[in-house]
Amino acid sequence: MAPKRPTPLRSRFGNAKLVVLCLLACAVSAGGNGSHAEYVGGTISKIPEGCAGTVAAVDEQFLVFYSKKASWRVPYEKINLIEYGQKVDRRILAAVLVSPLFLLSKKRQHFLTVGYSDDDNHQQAMIFKVDKGDIRSLLVSLEARTGRKVEYQDDAARSSGKG
């Protein structure tokens, strides 16, 4: 007995399921789960410097950093500092090796500093390098969840952080 061939209605229904699944996968990966970040330093010795992962302010109670190597969470009510700044690097090496036009270009790195008091009332700090496309939503989420205003290091950071 030969297997039944799908009718056009079954094929369309199967394709519709596939499209819906693809859209859901895109929506999940597009955001809402956190921002790509790199822990560049601070007082948390359990997170190695240079550790790449995700910093998320989507939980109702905690700011969370997680990666393959480490994870850390901070209750929003313990956060007492949110600072945002930029570091601008001129691309001097590229200008020397490739073209002097690279001297005109700038590479901006975006840094988020989170200060908080731990369970023993000691001040702690974490500094993250955050992707440019993620910084605004992260700052807005942190302001909303902590009730604190972001402190900007300079006017360039203020205009970039507020959009």
mmCIF file of C-alpha atoms in Angstrom:
data_model
loop_
_atom_site.group_PDB
_atom_site.id
_atom_site.type_symbol
_atom_site.label_atom_id
_atom_site.label_comp_id
_atom_site.label_asym_id
_atom_site.label_seq_id
_atom_site.Cartn_x
_atom_site.Cartn_y
_atom_site.Cartn_z
ATOM 1 C CA MET A 1 0.000 0.000 0.000
ATOM 2 C CA ALA A 2 1.458 3.357 -1.057
ATOM 3 C CA PRO A 3 1.634 6.193 1.473
ATOM 4 C CA LYS A 4 -1.030 8.859 1.187
ATOM 5 C CA ARG A 5 -0.001 12.035 -0.528
ATOM 6 C CA PRO A 6 -0.883 15.192 1.366
ATOM 7 C CA THR A 7 -3.787 17.158 0.045
ATOM 8 C CA PRO A 8 -3.218 20.825 -0.757
ATOM 9 C CA LEU A 9 -5.052 21.785 2.455
ATOM 10 C CA ARG A 10 -2.702 19.647 4.574
ATOM 11 C CA SER A 11 0.320 21.136 2.831
ATOM 12 C CA ARG A 12 -0.893 24.677 3.414
ATOM 13 C CA PHE A 13 -1.625 23.949 7.054
ATOM 14 C CA GLY A 14 1.836 22.405 7.494
ATOM 15 C CA ASN A 15 3.462 25.435 5.853
ATOM 16 C CA ALA A 16 1.480 27.770 8.088
ATOM 17 C CA LYS A 17 2.773 25.935 11.174
ATOM 18 C CA LEU A 18 6.314 26.248 9.873
ATOM 19 C CA VAL A 19 5.924 29.990 9.294
ATOM 20 C CA VAL A 20 4.470 30.512 12.771
ATOM 21 C CA LEU A 21 7.319 28.550 14.367
ATOM 22 C CA CYS A 22 9.900 30.595 12.447
ATOM 23 C CA LEU A 23 8.268 33.852 13.544
ATOM 24 C CA LEU A 24 8.222 32.728 17.176
ATOM 25 C CA ALA A 25 11.885 31.749 17.020
ATOM 26 C CA CYS A 26 12.769 35.163 15.574
ATOM 27 C CA ALA A 27 10.754 36.977 18.243
ATOM 28 C CA VAL A 28 12.434 35.065 21.056
ATOM 29 C CA SER A 29 15.927 35.654 19.712
ATOM 30 C CA ALA A 30 15.267 39.324 18.866
ATOM 31 C CA GLY A 31 15.236 40.585 22.397
ATOM 32 C CA GLY A 32 13.630 40.701 25.753
ATOM 33 C CA ASN A 33 16.038 38.138 27.168
ATOM 34 C CA GLY A 34 18.868 40.546 27.873
ATOM 35 C CA SER A 35 21.789 42.340 26.322
ATOM 36 C CA HIS A 36 25.083 40.920 25.179
ATOM 37 C CA ALA A 37 27.722 42.206 27.588
ATOM 38 C CA GLU A 38 31.268 41.623 28.746
ATOM 39 C CA TYR A 39 32.241 41.889 32.402
ATOM 40 C CA VAL A 40 35.301 44.126 32.316
ATOM 41 C CA GLY A 41 35.869 44.531 36.027
ATOM 42 C CA GLY A 42 34.542 45.297 39.437
ATOM 43 C CA THR A 43 34.517 43.788 42.894
ATOM 44 C CA ILE A 44 32.950 40.417 42.054
ATOM 45 C CA SER A 45 35.814 37.916 42.052
ATOM 46 C CA LYS A 46 33.541 35.033 41.041
ATOM 47 C CA ILE A 47 33.141 36.572 37.569
ATOM 48 C CA PRO A 48 36.378 36.497 35.564
ATOM 49 C CA GLU A 49 37.344 39.728 33.816
ATOM 50 C CA GLY A 50 36.592 39.598 30.116
ATOM 51 C CA CYS A 51 33.770 37.102 30.673
ATOM 52 C CA ALA A 52 31.238 37.474 27.843
ATOM 53 C CA GLY A 53 27.603 36.787 28.565
ATOM 54 C CA THR A 54 24.222 38.424 28.947
ATOM 55 C CA VAL A 55 23.119 41.119 31.344
ATOM 56 C CA ALA A 56 19.350 41.193 31.806
ATOM 57 C CA ALA A 57 17.008 43.589 33.567
ATOM 58 C CA VAL A 58 13.861 41.701 32.582
ATOM 59 C CA ASP A 59 13.386 39.761 35.816
ATOM 60 C CA GLU A 60 10.975 41.441 38.253
ATOM 61 C CA GLN A 61 13.341 41.227 41.235
ATOM 62 C CA PHE A 62 16.932 40.880 39.999
ATOM 63 C CA LEU A 63 19.470 42.290 37.590
ATOM 64 C CA VAL A 64 21.126 39.149 36.233
ATOM 65 C CA PHE A 65 24.435 38.471 34.485
ATOM 66 C CA TYR A 66 24.951 34.984 33.127
ATOM 67 C CA SER A 67 27.465 33.280 30.869
ATOM 68 C CA LYS A 68 28.963 29.844 30.381
ATOM 69 C CA LYS A 69 31.623 30.611 33.013
ATOM 70 C CA ALA A 70 29.684 32.464 35.696
ATOM 71 C CA SER A 71 26.400 33.975 36.796
ATOM 72 C CA TRP A 72 25.459 36.683 39.250
ATOM 73 C CA ARG A 73 22.271 38.408 40.341
ATOM 74 C CA VAL A 74 21.585 41.596 42.252
ATOM 75 C CA PRO A 75 18.252 42.605 43.784
ATOM 76 C CA TYR A 76 17.047 45.879 42.247
ATOM 77 C CA GLU A 77 16.376 47.353 45.704
ATOM 78 C CA LYS A 78 20.102 46.980 46.560
ATOM 79 C CA ILE A 79 21.288 48.922 43.477
ATOM 80 C CA ASN A 80 22.426 52.425 44.425
ATOM 81 C CA LEU A 81 24.326 53.497 41.275
ATOM 82 C CA ILE A 82 23.676 53.198 37.555
ATOM 83 C CA GLU A 83 26.308 54.949 35.458
ATOM 84 C CA TYR A 84 26.747 54.996 31.706
ATOM 85 C CA GLY A 85 29.737 56.205 29.738
ATOM 86 C CA GLN A 86 31.528 55.813 26.468
ATOM 87 C CA LYS A 87 35.119 55.351 25.498
ATOM 88 C CA VAL A 88 36.045 56.621 22.061
ATOM 89 C CA ASP A 89 39.035 55.070 20.312
ATOM 90 C CA ARG A 90 40.590 56.438 17.175
ATOM 91 C CA ARG A 91 41.554 53.677 14.808
ATOM 92 C CA ILE A 92 45.220 54.582 14.606
ATOM 93 C CA LEU A 93 46.567 51.119 13.793
ATOM 94 C CA ALA A 94 44.120 50.743 10.906
ATOM 95 C CA ALA A 95 45.117 54.216 9.681
ATOM 96 C CA VAL A 96 48.787 53.271 9.644
ATOM 97 C CA LEU A 97 48.259 49.886 8.003
ATOM 98 C CA VAL A 98 45.379 50.581 5.608
ATOM 99 C CA SER A 99 44.429 54.192 5.054
ATOM 100 C CA PRO A 100 44.749 57.591 6.751
ATOM 101 C CA LEU A 101 40.969 57.933 6.408
ATOM 102 C CA PHE A 102 40.622 55.610 9.403
ATOM 103 C CA LEU A 103 41.887 58.489 11.581
ATOM 104 C CA LEU A 104 38.546 60.181 10.955
ATOM 105 C CA SER A 105 36.526 57.216 12.178
ATOM 106 C CA LYS A 106 35.832 56.549 15.821
ATOM 107 C CA LYS A 107 34.895 53.371 17.598
ATOM 108 C CA ARG A 108 32.690 53.901 20.630
ATOM 109 C CA GLN A 109 32.544 51.399 23.425
ATOM 110 C CA HIS A 110 29.594 51.551 25.801
ATOM 111 C CA PHE A 111 30.122 50.932 29.518
ATOM 112 C CA LEU A 112 27.553 50.343 32.237
ATOM 113 C CA THR A 113 28.561 50.531 35.892
ATOM 114 C CA VAL A 114 26.198 49.085 38.487
ATOM 115 C CA GLY A 115 26.884 49.798 42.152
ATOM 116 C CA TYR A 116 25.040 48.049 44.958
ATOM 117 C CA SER A 117 25.305 47.070 48.597
ATOM 118 C CA ASP A 118 25.653 43.362 49.308
ATOM 119 C CA ASP A 119 24.052 41.369 52.126
ATOM 120 C CA ASP A 120 26.811 42.508 54.531
ATOM 121 C CA ASN A 121 26.233 46.181 53.560
ATOM 122 C CA HIS A 122 29.549 46.407 51.675
ATOM 123 C CA GLN A 123 29.605 48.467 48.515
ATOM 124 C CA GLN A 124 30.114 46.362 45.358
ATOM 125 C CA ALA A 125 30.478 47.343 41.703
ATOM 126 C CA MET A 126 30.245 45.664 38.329
ATOM 127 C CA ILE A 127 31.388 47.218 35.053
ATOM 128 C CA PHE A 128 30.064 45.851 31.771
ATOM 129 C CA LYS A 129 30.879 46.662 28.176
ATOM 130 C CA VAL A 130 27.504 46.525 26.415
ATOM 131 C CA ASP A 131 26.661 46.388 22.713
ATOM 132 C CA LYS A 132 25.597 49.687 21.176
ATOM 133 C CA GLY A 133 22.203 48.363 20.089
ATOM 134 C CA ASP A 134 21.371 47.083 23.570
ATOM 135 C CA ILE A 135 22.379 49.954 25.838
ATOM 136 C CA ARG A 136 19.249 52.116 25.570
ATOM 137 C CA SER A 137 16.775 49.386 26.434
ATOM 138 C CA LEU A 138 18.983 48.217 29.298
ATOM 139 C CA LEU A 139 19.231 51.728 30.763
ATOM 140 C CA VAL A 140 15.476 52.266 30.509
ATOM 141 C CA SER A 141 14.773 48.913 32.171
ATOM 142 C CA LEU A 142 17.203 49.623 35.004
ATOM 143 C CA GLU A 143 15.707 53.063 35.658
ATOM 144 C CA ALA A 144 12.200 51.619 35.735
ATOM 145 C CA ARG A 145 13.032 48.658 37.964
ATOM 146 C CA THR A 146 15.316 50.452 40.452
ATOM 147 C CA GLY A 147 13.639 53.866 40.575
ATOM 148 C CA ARG A 148 17.088 55.448 40.145
ATOM 149 C CA LYS A 149 18.189 57.812 37.405
ATOM 150 C CA VAL A 150 21.134 56.884 35.223
ATOM 151 C CA GLU A 151 24.210 59.030 35.828
ATOM 152 C CA TYR A 152 25.910 59.924 32.557
ATOM 153 C CA GLN A 153 29.668 60.472 32.432
ATOM 154 C CA ASP A 154 29.406 63.214 29.795
ATOM 155 C CA ASP A 155 27.097 64.823 27.222
ATOM 156 C CA ALA A 156 28.029 62.328 24.493
ATOM 157 C CA ALA A 157 26.969 59.456 26.743
ATOM 158 C CA ARG A 158 23.763 61.307 27.652
ATOM 159 C CA SER A 159 22.761 61.796 24.006
ATOM 160 C CA SER A 160 23.646 58.207 23.091
ATOM 161 C CA GLY A 161 21.926 56.700 26.137
ATOM 162 C CA LYS A 162 18.704 58.640 25.726
ATOM 163 C CA GLY A 163 18.508 58.404 21.959
#
